[in-house]
Amino acid sequence: EKGGYEYFMLKEIAEQPQAIADTLLGRLSDRGEIILDEVRLTDQDLRDVDKVFIVACGTSYHAGMVAKYAIEHWVRIPCEVELASEFRYRDPILDRSTLVIVISQSGETMDTLMALRHAKEQKARVLAICNTNGSTIPRESDAVLYTHGGPEIAVASTKAFLTQLVACYLIGLHLAQIRGVMYADEVAAVVEKLQNTPDSLRTLLDGMEDVRALARDLRTASTILFIGRHVGFPVALEGALKLKELAYMHAEGFAAGELKHGPISLIDDGTPVVCIVPSPAGRGVMRDKVVSNIQEVRARGARTIVIAEEGDEGVAAFADHLITVPPTPTLLAPLMTTVPLQILACEIAAARGNDVDQPRNLAKSVTVE
Ligand code: F6R
């Protein structure tokens, strides 16, 4: 049933190219327009939206953080992201022109469900991104976009995360198109890039042997830090979360720009720091900022593990270990950069003798608050 893989997690990591392709399937018209046919909100409802809230927990929350960058960039309306367990107990200002997007793989997470009910009481429109047909969260939402990731057995979320990202991108592009902020040909150009990601990801997955060797090396580290900027920031948080939950190691993700405001003092001789470097194409300034952050941590003794785009020759000099990913537009890059971090966490956990698919103290679906 594990299809020749040692763990469900490795099988599910390997299924990611197909999971992305399946989530994109049937969602694009011949004219390159996006069809969200399970979305039961009218185009007019969506044109009236003046604010988006994304609410979720854990890994799904990290998908929401990435979505914020895409939605604000493409749709040009304010988008907030919040942990479901916090959202409920605040007094968020919502009304019928607010779109609340809830993201949940299982569709049964209690905190997310309670946030959804809270949003509906305030008359907000609720759109669910979910991987489980007929589960409670999509049933109670006004609309749902199912991710077609297939069942996820391992407790740690992998393919669900990447398909959630795809669903978020589709919603962002759809909103931009029907609100007239992006033309059909601009949307089609992004969609074409999205359609290329399964192939890029297959290439990436074929070159991960090095990460396995690195994992054996890092298994005794006392902490591993992760830094990133822009969409690389949620990727850093996700890399740290995976490591905590699977390897039972201390790990933390930071916005690279925050280092000098405190966390840089954590860095000691040999502290492993995983650095997610933005693509040099598009936003070269951001890439250069991260490279200077890498130099800063290295000057203080860090052992740098650098995830950068193929062809970004300049980073090699600052990398104790370089992992390259295929070129991908900035906003879509988390579909690539997350994957080596999933493998790293899985392999470190295995090297430490942990139960990769069933980490201690965790359940696949969290139906208590
Ligand atoms: C981490 C992980 C959890 C879930 C979180 C939300 O690998 O799996 O952090 O992402 O419990 O679960 P869903 O998406 O089912 O609401």
Short mmCIF file of N, CA, C and O and ligand atoms in Angstrom, two decimals, residues 57-60 103-107 109 112 155-157 164 238 241-242 245 364 366, ligand 1:
data_model
loop_
_atom_site.label_atom_id
_atom_site.label_comp_id
_atom_site.label_asym_id
_atom_site.label_seq_id
_atom_site.Cartn_x
_atom_site.Cartn_y
_atom_site.Cartn_z
N CYS A 57 -5.24 26.47 10.31
CA CYS A 57 -4.30 26.06 11.36
C CYS A 57 -3.09 25.37 10.74
O CYS A 57 -3.19 24.75 9.68
N GLY A 58 -1.97 25.43 11.45
CA GLY A 58 -0.79 24.63 11.10
C GLY A 58 -0.30 24.86 9.68
O GLY A 58 -0.14 26.00 9.21
N THR A 59 -0.07 23.77 8.99
CA THR A 59 0.43 23.83 7.62
C THR A 59 -0.54 24.56 6.71
O THR A 59 -0.15 25.33 5.83
N SER A 60 -1.84 24.36 6.93
CA SER A 60 -2.84 25.04 6.09
C SER A 60 -2.76 26.55 6.28
O SER A 60 -3.00 27.33 5.35
N ILE A 103 -9.08 27.19 5.08
CA ILE A 103 -8.29 26.14 4.42
C ILE A 103 -8.13 24.97 5.39
O ILE A 103 -7.67 25.16 6.52
N SER A 104 -8.55 23.79 4.95
CA SER A 104 -8.40 22.61 5.81
C SER A 104 -8.30 21.34 4.97
O SER A 104 -9.18 21.06 4.16
N GLN A 105 -7.24 20.60 5.16
CA GLN A 105 -7.09 19.32 4.47
C GLN A 105 -8.20 18.38 4.87
O GLN A 105 -8.90 17.83 4.03
N SER A 106 -8.37 18.20 6.17
CA SER A 106 -9.32 17.19 6.67
C SER A 106 -10.77 17.67 6.57
O SER A 106 -11.68 16.85 6.45
N GLY A 107 -10.97 18.97 6.66
CA GLY A 107 -12.34 19.50 6.70
C GLY A 107 -13.02 19.29 8.04
O GLY A 107 -14.22 19.55 8.18
N THR A 109 -11.20 20.14 11.21
CA THR A 109 -10.46 20.81 12.27
C THR A 109 -11.39 21.74 13.06
O THR A 109 -12.00 22.65 12.50
N THR A 112 -10.91 25.60 13.02
CA THR A 112 -11.24 26.19 11.72
C THR A 112 -12.76 26.21 11.52
O THR A 112 -13.33 27.18 11.02
N VAL A 155 0.66 11.67 8.99
CA VAL A 155 0.12 12.77 9.78
C VAL A 155 0.63 14.12 9.25
O VAL A 155 -0.11 15.09 9.16
N ALA A 156 1.90 14.17 8.88
CA ALA A 156 2.46 15.44 8.39
C ALA A 156 1.91 15.74 7.00
O ALA A 156 1.93 14.90 6.10
N SER A 157 1.45 16.95 6.83
CA SER A 157 0.85 17.35 5.57
C SER A 157 1.92 17.71 4.54
O SER A 157 2.83 18.49 4.82
N GLN A 164 -3.16 22.93 -1.75
CA GLN A 164 -3.81 24.12 -1.17
C GLN A 164 -3.25 25.38 -1.82
O GLN A 164 -3.98 26.33 -2.11
N GLU A 238 7.11 26.68 7.51
CA GLU A 238 6.66 25.31 7.21
C GLU A 238 7.81 24.31 7.38
O GLU A 238 7.62 23.22 7.93
N LEU A 241 8.20 23.79 11.06
CA LEU A 241 7.08 23.01 11.63
C LEU A 241 7.26 21.52 11.33
O LEU A 241 7.09 20.67 12.22
N LYS A 242 7.61 21.20 10.10
CA LYS A 242 7.81 19.79 9.72
C LYS A 242 8.88 19.16 10.59
O LYS A 242 8.76 18.02 11.03
N GLU A 245 7.58 18.62 14.22
CA GLU A 245 6.59 17.56 14.41
C GLU A 245 7.15 16.17 14.13
O GLU A 245 6.73 15.21 14.76
N LYS A 364 -4.08 13.02 12.98
CA LYS A 364 -4.23 13.54 11.63
C LYS A 364 -5.31 14.62 11.57
O LYS A 364 -5.17 15.59 10.86
N VAL A 366 -7.65 17.19 13.88
CA VAL A 366 -7.73 17.72 15.24
C VAL A 366 -9.15 18.22 15.49
O VAL A 366 -9.49 19.35 15.17
C1 F6R B 1 1.34 19.68 9.88
C2 F6R B 1 -0.09 19.39 9.89
C3 F6R B 1 -1.00 20.22 10.70
C4 F6R B 1 -2.29 20.53 9.94
C5 F6R B 1 -3.29 21.28 10.82
C6 F6R B 1 -4.55 21.67 10.06
O1 F6R B 1 2.05 18.80 9.04
O2 F6R B 1 -0.51 18.45 9.24
O3 F6R B 1 -0.38 21.40 11.12
O4 F6R B 1 -1.97 21.29 8.80
O5 F6R B 1 -3.64 20.46 11.92
O6 F6R B 1 -5.21 20.56 9.56
P1 F6R B 1 -6.32 20.68 8.46
O7 F6R B 1 -5.68 21.19 7.22
O8 F6R B 1 -6.86 19.28 8.28
O9 F6R B 1 -7.36 21.63 8.97
#
